[in-house]
Each structure stands twice: as structure tokens, then as C-alpha cells.
Amino acid sequence: MTDIGRAGGTVDAGELEKFARMSAEWWDPEGKFKPLHRLHPLRLAYIRDHVAAHFGRQPNQPRPFAGLRIVDIGCGGGLLTEPMVRLGAETVGVDPGEANIEMARLHAAQGGLAVDYRATTAEAVAEAGETFDVVLAMEVIEHVADVEAFLATLSRLLRPGGLIFLSTINRNLKAYALAIVAAERVLRWLPPGTHDYAKLIRPSELEAALNEMGLRVEGRSGVTYNVLGDRWQLSSDMGVNYMLFALKPEAEPGAG
Amino acid sequence: MNARSEAAEPDILIAGGGSNGVGAALAIASAAPDLRVQIVDAAPPVSLSERGAKDERASAIAAAARRMLQQLGAWNEIEPHSQPILSMEVTDSRTSDVARPVFLTFGGEVTEGEPFGHMVPNGVMARALQSRAEAAGVVFTAPDRVSSFTSGPGRVEVKLASGETRRPRLLIAADGVRSRLRTLAGIKTVSWQYGQTAIVCTVRHERPHNGVAIEHFLPSGPFAILPLTGNRSSLVWSERAEEARRLIEGDEFVFQIELERRFGHRLGAIEVEGPRQGFPLGLTIARDFVRPRFALLGDAAHGIHPIAGQGLNLGLRDVAALAETLVEAHRLGLDLGSLDVLKRYERWRRFDTFQMGVTTDVLNRLFSNDSAPVRAVRDFGLSVVDRLPRMKRMFIGEAAGLGASGDLPRLLQGEAI
């Protein structure tokens, strides 16, 4: 109980109760965020395997990310942040939502995990001059107002030789039909209004923006839902959901 | 709540020190040495070896399970005490029949030099698994048992009868077919009794068995003669419950006569070695295999009729699937006890379990029957199978645990997790 109290900080008991309920909902594999839970192992394996390969780690050894510093931008309840800690990384979870951060803290404390959660923005962390070996921004860019400014901030957070991972939704008729009409309105996998079509971004646009900043895209993959197997899988089809990762070269062109 | 007490907590606590519980601990600890695995067993530690010595039962280990034992480093210790099953004969007879026509013979090997099964004494297997598990860093706590548990958000609080409390991330119930932990978790079962008892004993015989396993389908139930090392065989003799009790508790001379009537004379003079034991036969399958931070393993998830010798093999398949699920989740940094991880294990195992339960149930109902039409149909079926090599290969593959149904866990393919 002392851990929970500490995690709550200055938050009063009623608020804590509310966060506990929200946290339980966020982490319920059969609940509102079920599709995210199903997608989760696939994303994790993608990140783990590419980070391990890049930094010369054995993915099957205990704590393969020991010694790496990772930031999870838009961490929400900490679904992706906690695994990074368990894999051995020194991890910072960043989310502007106070409620998200409170429930993430509570969940980590319940599991006995040390995570540095901060209710702040990526800009503020970059402003403070902090840098990381790996920057994660999964399912985030489709929600930001200015994609180029956001990517520039992420680039500042990244150390030379480090990797950035992004996942998002393509912008085309198929993506509109599947990710917005089907997922939000028909299947109710996500609350209606979660995604705004105009804010979606194509892989080519994203790659061009990253190249512009001197980041080199090293890998890309589509993520498709297999209806028969009821599971997500990697695919060459980037038509709807996709992930990619980019390297910040050691000799950084146009630094500053 | 300091770092020291946290460090002492196991990641995984397993209730039950039988082959499934210890096998799972060994498989997990070998693949993920950073996970702390603890076993709580009700039997005192010294008695584990004694219990092994007293346990007269031997189990049929399918080729797939043997590959797993080899991969886990336990097979070398087991092999000298094990008897390869080189072929299998099935007959359908009345007890009084003098000559029992053989309807079905399974011969041979899964791959070159690999017989489709072995007979392994339970005690030998338990000791081999335990010594390997101890070497892999698994902590054994005995005698003690779980008295209650409460699943919380990050850990499950487990109270032991000794008064101690453990707070693992996952509690695995490997406490047998009448699992107390399953009841505590509120998991319901589907179950029925056959009114039959399996009489189990070891028989010494005059002539060698040549590695042949024999299954006589007698009206009272299957009568299996399974080859052990030397001129010995293990008997699994199903009888109606009251008849079985009369045989087990009654006079040795009467038992010997009844035994000879069924056993036949092809192996020469026979003599019972050690005690006669009885095991009531039933089918029990848990409705759910998992709860948050809680999983059922082996007989606690399913106790099936031993007609096809698949009970232990089914348990070892659980072991392989659960260990692989947990180790893969751990390597992704996932929370081992979370329901989405455990559901993967449940989806993996449930279909196989129901299929095996139903198959053995149908086999038993079909064969524990003396009506002429039923006999005619099943004999026709058996002799057809006997003449179709492809179908026989399929049966052998299934008996060896290498059937095509579902994804085979890596350990059962003889590979490391």
C-alpha cells in the first residue's frame, strides 16, 4: 500500500480511486483496448528484434536492453513502457495527460516496476536537453497538430546512432474504411472520433519528413489483421496500419 | 517493501511437485534463467525419493514427450530404466476366448531408431526431473501447501499452510485431478465417472516380451500389458469398480487366477511383483484453464481415462505449451501473469484436450461392450485400419504425440524454447 500512496503523490483518495478504475480498464485485455492488447506482442517483437540487432544484443538473453535509455512518447497507461523496463532499459514514459500518467504510475507500482513517468510533452523533455538511445512514438503522430514540428522534436531527443520507432495509420480509402468506419463505428474497437482522417499520414510523406531531418529509414512493415486467426501479423501491405524505424546517423548533418 | 524482500519473491510459484509441476519449472528455468521459480509440494522432501521407489506405476511416454525430456537434459538419467515400445498389438476378445485374434498391429519407429514410445517408471522420471530442476535453480519448498490465494493487480498473494506468504506474478496449479487450487479459484469442471477402476501392478514373466505392448479390449474394459525392462510388464487392467475392489483387497491366489485368465500364456508363467493398486476412472475437464495470475496444468486441467495411455503425455504437452508461452512473453517484457498472456496458453491447449478427452471416452464406451453388433463393427474398423498403411502411420503419429493437429510446441519437437 505504501507504494500506491507514493505513486499517488499529491493526488487525493477519490482521484486515486478513479485512476485505479481507469488503469484496470486500460490494462484489461478483453476490455475497451482489446485490439491494442492483441496488436501488442507483434509491436513488441518488432521493436525488440530491431533494437537488439542494432545495438548488438541477444534478444533471448535476460534483460537485453540493459544500459539503453528509452523514451516512450504518448505512453498512455504504460502498455509499451513497462515491457521496456522489464527488458532492462532505463525508461522514461511521457504523456501530456495527467490522468494517463497517474494510472501508469499506479500500475507500475503495483507490479513493482521502476518507471520514470512524466506528465509533460515531448517538447519539454527535448527542451531540457535529455537524449535517448531509442525513441518510441507508437500510434501517436496521427494525433498531433503539426507533424513536422513533432518529428523535429523527436529527432532532438534521439542520440546519434540511436533508433526511432513510429507506427500509425495510412491515409487512403481503404484505411478510412477499415481504421475509421470499421474499427470505430462498426466494431467499436475504438471510441468514435479517435482518428481524424485529415490527420492521417502516408508512409511516403512520413519517410520524406524523416529524411528531411537527416534520419535514415532502415525498415518498414505493414501490420494486417488476420480475421480467420484473430491475430495481427507483419505484412508487406502498408495500406492501413504500418510501422517503421529510422536511424540517426553518427555524423549528424546540419546539427543544431 | 524494501528491495531485499522484493528480490526474494518468486516470479512463478508452482503448487505440486509431480512430473508436470517439476517439468514446467525445469522448462521455464532452463529457457529463462533470470526467472525465479519455486515449487511447493505437500510431500516431505526426503519422501520424494521414497515415494518414487514405492510408486509401482510406469507411464507410456510418447516420442514427442521423450524429445522434450531429452532437450531438458533429463532423458539420459531415465533411459537406462526405460523400455522402448517396439510394436503394439490390439485384440478384441471375450475373457474366455482361448485364442485372441490380433486385429491391429502397430510396428516400428517414428524416425530411424526412434520408437514411438517408451515405458518409464514414474519414480525414475520424478527423480530425474527434480535433480535437473534443482540444478537449474528451481527452489523446492516441502512439505508445505497453498492454503489460499488472492490475485492482485501486480502479484498474487499466496498464503502457505506454514504461515508464510509468497507474492509471485503467477501461480500455477499442478496439484492433480482433484485440484484444491482449482476449487479455490472457482473454476468449474465437466466430469463424469465410468464406474470402472484401473488395477495397476507389475508382473514378472518367464519369456521376454520383445518390446511388444498388448491391449486386449475385454468386455469389462481394456487390459493393457506394457513392456518394462527385463522380463517384466506393467498391467493396466480396467474392471467394474466393485469387481476391482474385490480383486485388489481379496486373496492373492484368486487374483492370480483371474489375472492368468486375462493375461494368457504367451509369456509363460507369471508372477505379481509388488502391490496391487486401484485408480478409479473418470473424465474431468476444467471449464477454464486460466484466471488472472493463475493457470491450471496437467491433471488439474484435465484427468482423462488412461485407455490410450495419454494422460501423462497430455500433461507434458501442457508443460511444453505453457513454458513456451511464458518464456516468449517474458522475452518480450510482458507481464507473465496477465490474462492476455495466459489466454494464449489456454487457446493452445483447450482444443487438443477436448479432442483427446472425447476420443478416449468414445473408445472406452465402444470397447467396454460385449454386444455382438458392436463387436462386429469395431472389429471391422480395426482390421480396415490394419490394412491401410497411411491410416496406420497417422495413428502412430498421433500415439507418438507428433500428430498434425495444431502447432506443436518447440520442446516437443526436441528444440529449445
XYZ file of C-alpha atoms in Angstrom, chain B residues 127-391:
265
model
C 13.759 -38.031 -9.607
C 15.424 -37.161 -12.940
C 13.242 -34.078 -13.402
C 13.809 -32.950 -9.824
C 17.597 -33.234 -9.970
C 17.694 -31.282 -13.248
C 15.296 -28.653 -11.869
C 17.426 -28.193 -8.740
C 20.491 -27.774 -10.932
C 18.594 -25.131 -12.934
C 17.990 -23.146 -9.728
C 14.385 -24.105 -9.015
C 13.611 -23.730 -5.293
C 11.735 -26.632 -3.643
C 9.686 -25.961 -0.530
C 8.301 -29.100 1.122
C 6.357 -30.155 2.985
C 4.061 -27.188 2.622
C 0.981 -26.340 0.647
C -1.035 -23.391 -0.584
C -3.875 -22.631 1.811
C -5.341 -19.605 -0.003
C -4.524 -17.020 -2.620
C -5.755 -13.649 -3.882
C -4.901 -12.271 -7.311
C -3.990 -8.598 -7.199
C -3.047 -6.142 -9.932
C 0.701 -6.839 -9.976
C 1.105 -10.000 -7.950
C -0.872 -12.868 -6.498
C -0.720 -13.147 -2.718
C -0.282 -16.802 -1.798
C -0.658 -17.949 1.803
C 1.063 -21.208 2.680
C -0.030 -23.655 5.380
C 3.275 -22.968 7.194
C 2.066 -19.383 7.708
C 4.427 -17.858 5.163
C 3.261 -15.610 2.349
C 4.648 -15.522 -1.186
C 3.839 -12.886 -3.770
C 4.670 -14.330 -7.206
C 3.488 -12.871 -10.518
C 1.906 -16.181 -11.446
C 0.577 -19.184 -9.540
C 0.460 -22.498 -11.412
C -1.780 -25.260 -10.057
C -0.266 -28.675 -10.779
C -1.995 -30.287 -7.810
C -3.714 -33.156 -9.548
C -7.121 -34.204 -10.790
C -8.878 -33.181 -7.549
C -7.058 -29.833 -7.593
C -7.820 -27.787 -4.475
C -6.459 -24.667 -6.089
C -8.874 -25.087 -8.982
C -11.728 -25.118 -6.468
C -10.301 -22.085 -4.657
C -10.124 -20.248 -7.998
C -13.808 -21.015 -8.531
C -13.200 -22.857 -11.796
C -15.923 -25.370 -12.583
C -15.322 -28.720 -14.214
C -17.175 -31.025 -16.537
C -16.775 -34.517 -15.190
C -18.179 -37.979 -15.112
C -17.198 -41.308 -13.621
C -17.086 -44.559 -15.539
C -17.780 -46.826 -12.577
C -14.561 -48.539 -13.541
C -11.298 -48.894 -11.668
C -7.882 -49.393 -13.215
C -5.959 -52.090 -11.400
C -2.261 -51.404 -11.749
C 0.539 -53.808 -10.920
C 3.832 -55.141 -12.199
C 4.072 -58.689 -13.495
C 7.214 -60.766 -13.917
C 7.010 -63.325 -16.713
C 9.020 -66.285 -17.888
C 9.561 -65.292 -21.507
C 10.719 -61.951 -22.983
C 8.102 -59.523 -24.292
C 10.355 -58.269 -27.113
C 9.132 -54.748 -26.589
C 5.579 -55.555 -27.650
C 2.717 -53.717 -25.960
C -0.596 -55.553 -25.976
C -4.043 -54.125 -25.491
C -6.896 -56.615 -25.077
C -10.287 -54.996 -25.321
C -12.225 -57.126 -22.849
C -15.915 -56.556 -22.118
C -15.136 -55.179 -18.638
C -12.686 -52.658 -20.088
C -9.249 -52.516 -21.659
C -6.485 -54.764 -20.347
C -3.070 -53.417 -21.291
C 0.253 -55.212 -20.980
C 3.042 -52.694 -21.322
C 6.678 -53.819 -21.504
C 9.120 -52.836 -18.731
C 12.857 -53.533 -18.542
C 13.769 -57.196 -18.088
C 11.100 -59.886 -18.203
C 8.556 -57.572 -16.611
C 5.431 -55.798 -17.755
C 3.182 -53.152 -16.304
C -0.503 -54.014 -16.224
C -3.350 -51.574 -16.557
C -6.437 -53.650 -16.025
C -9.824 -51.924 -16.090
C -12.667 -53.577 -14.200
C -16.071 -52.566 -12.925
C -15.416 -50.760 -9.647
C -16.828 -53.361 -7.209
C -15.129 -56.230 -9.021
C -11.827 -54.324 -8.944
C -12.134 -53.749 -5.206
C -12.798 -57.451 -4.655
C -9.711 -58.314 -6.694
C -7.387 -55.803 -5.044
C -8.463 -56.484 -1.459
C -9.047 -60.196 -1.898
C -6.893 -63.270 -1.775
C -3.634 -63.322 -3.794
C -4.463 -66.756 -5.156
C -7.817 -65.588 -6.548
C -6.124 -62.538 -8.067
C -3.507 -64.759 -9.719
C -6.175 -66.977 -11.301
C -8.208 -64.032 -12.607
C -5.020 -62.445 -13.878
C -3.922 -65.548 -15.778
C -7.330 -65.860 -17.431
C -6.846 -62.417 -18.943
C -3.096 -62.282 -19.377
C -2.910 -65.541 -21.347
C 0.067 -67.830 -21.522
C 2.174 -66.491 -24.348
C 4.794 -65.063 -21.962
C 4.929 -68.252 -19.877
C 4.461 -68.415 -16.125
C 3.633 -65.084 -14.481
C 4.077 -63.694 -11.003
C 2.799 -60.456 -9.465
C 5.558 -58.184 -8.182
C 4.795 -55.562 -5.540
C 1.380 -54.232 -4.526
C -1.892 -54.193 -6.459
C -3.212 -50.638 -6.698
C -6.568 -49.305 -7.830
C -7.341 -45.992 -9.584
C -10.978 -45.018 -10.163
C -11.500 -43.969 -13.769
C -13.188 -40.750 -14.708
C -13.042 -37.843 -17.048
C -12.645 -34.356 -15.598
C -12.019 -31.276 -17.711
C -11.833 -27.746 -16.292
C -14.151 -25.222 -17.984
C -11.369 -22.626 -17.935
C -7.650 -23.249 -17.735
C -6.676 -19.756 -16.599
C -7.644 -16.813 -14.424
C -5.648 -13.610 -13.905
C -2.277 -14.710 -12.425
C -3.451 -18.320 -12.240
C -3.090 -21.317 -14.580
C -4.070 -24.981 -14.391
C -1.557 -27.575 -15.544
C -1.788 -31.305 -16.245
C -4.371 -33.349 -14.346
C -5.607 -30.209 -12.585
C -6.841 -29.062 -16.017
C -7.930 -32.482 -17.276
C -7.982 -36.029 -15.958
C -8.746 -38.494 -18.704
C -9.366 -42.213 -18.934
C -5.978 -43.929 -19.295
C -7.231 -46.121 -22.144
C -4.817 -44.782 -24.721
C -2.012 -44.128 -22.229
C -2.268 -40.418 -22.976
C -2.813 -38.864 -19.527
C 0.809 -38.067 -18.789
C 1.560 -37.195 -22.401
C -1.282 -34.706 -22.366
C 0.168 -33.185 -19.183
C 3.627 -32.932 -20.717
C 2.098 -31.208 -23.745
C 0.623 -28.636 -21.344
C 4.088 -28.239 -19.854
C 5.637 -27.571 -23.264
C 2.924 -25.112 -24.321
C 2.804 -23.235 -21.004
C 6.596 -22.964 -20.738
C 6.872 -21.682 -24.310
C 4.046 -19.154 -23.828
C 5.548 -17.809 -20.595
C 9.137 -17.682 -21.821
C 8.152 -15.910 -25.052
C 6.076 -13.388 -23.101
C 8.952 -12.842 -20.693
C 11.368 -12.236 -23.568
C 9.016 -9.546 -24.875
C 8.939 -7.904 -21.460
C 5.268 -8.788 -20.958
C 3.686 -9.417 -17.568
C 3.730 -13.215 -17.106
C 0.593 -13.379 -15.025
C -1.564 -11.153 -17.202
C -4.672 -12.667 -18.664
C -3.783 -11.942 -22.295
C -0.569 -13.961 -21.914
C -2.329 -16.835 -20.122
C -5.187 -16.890 -22.653
C -2.651 -17.800 -25.338
C -1.804 -20.938 -23.370
C -5.481 -21.742 -22.917
C -6.286 -21.346 -26.616
C -3.286 -23.510 -27.457
C -4.259 -26.378 -25.156
C -8.001 -26.459 -24.959
C -8.817 -27.902 -28.366
C -6.272 -30.702 -28.005
C -7.566 -31.532 -24.525
C -11.212 -31.800 -25.535
C -10.315 -33.812 -28.604
C -8.284 -36.288 -26.551
C -10.910 -36.464 -23.809
C -13.695 -37.171 -26.258
C -11.681 -39.700 -28.267
C -10.701 -41.756 -25.248
C -14.241 -41.572 -23.911
C -15.681 -42.877 -27.177
C -13.033 -45.594 -27.381
C -13.859 -46.726 -23.870
C -17.612 -46.792 -24.470
C -17.120 -48.627 -27.732
C -14.830 -51.270 -26.342
C -16.277 -51.862 -22.872
C -19.168 -53.582 -24.525
C -19.987 -57.195 -25.247
C -22.880 -56.870 -27.664
C -22.333 -58.779 -30.894
C -23.169 -55.960 -33.350
C -20.859 -53.509 -31.572
C -18.071 -56.071 -31.643
C -18.620 -56.756 -35.319
C -18.455 -53.074 -36.225
C -15.365 -52.294 -34.205
C -13.531 -55.412 -35.401
C -14.275 -54.460 -38.966
C -12.950 -50.960 -38.221
C -9.764 -52.251 -36.620
C -8.973 -54.662 -39.422
C -9.560 -51.956 -42.013
C -7.140 -49.669 -40.177
C -4.684 -52.549 -40.065
C -4.712 -52.870 -43.855
C -4.298 -49.185 -44.624
C -0.675 -48.187 -44.137
C -1.364 -44.453 -44.388
C -4.014 -44.556 -41.719
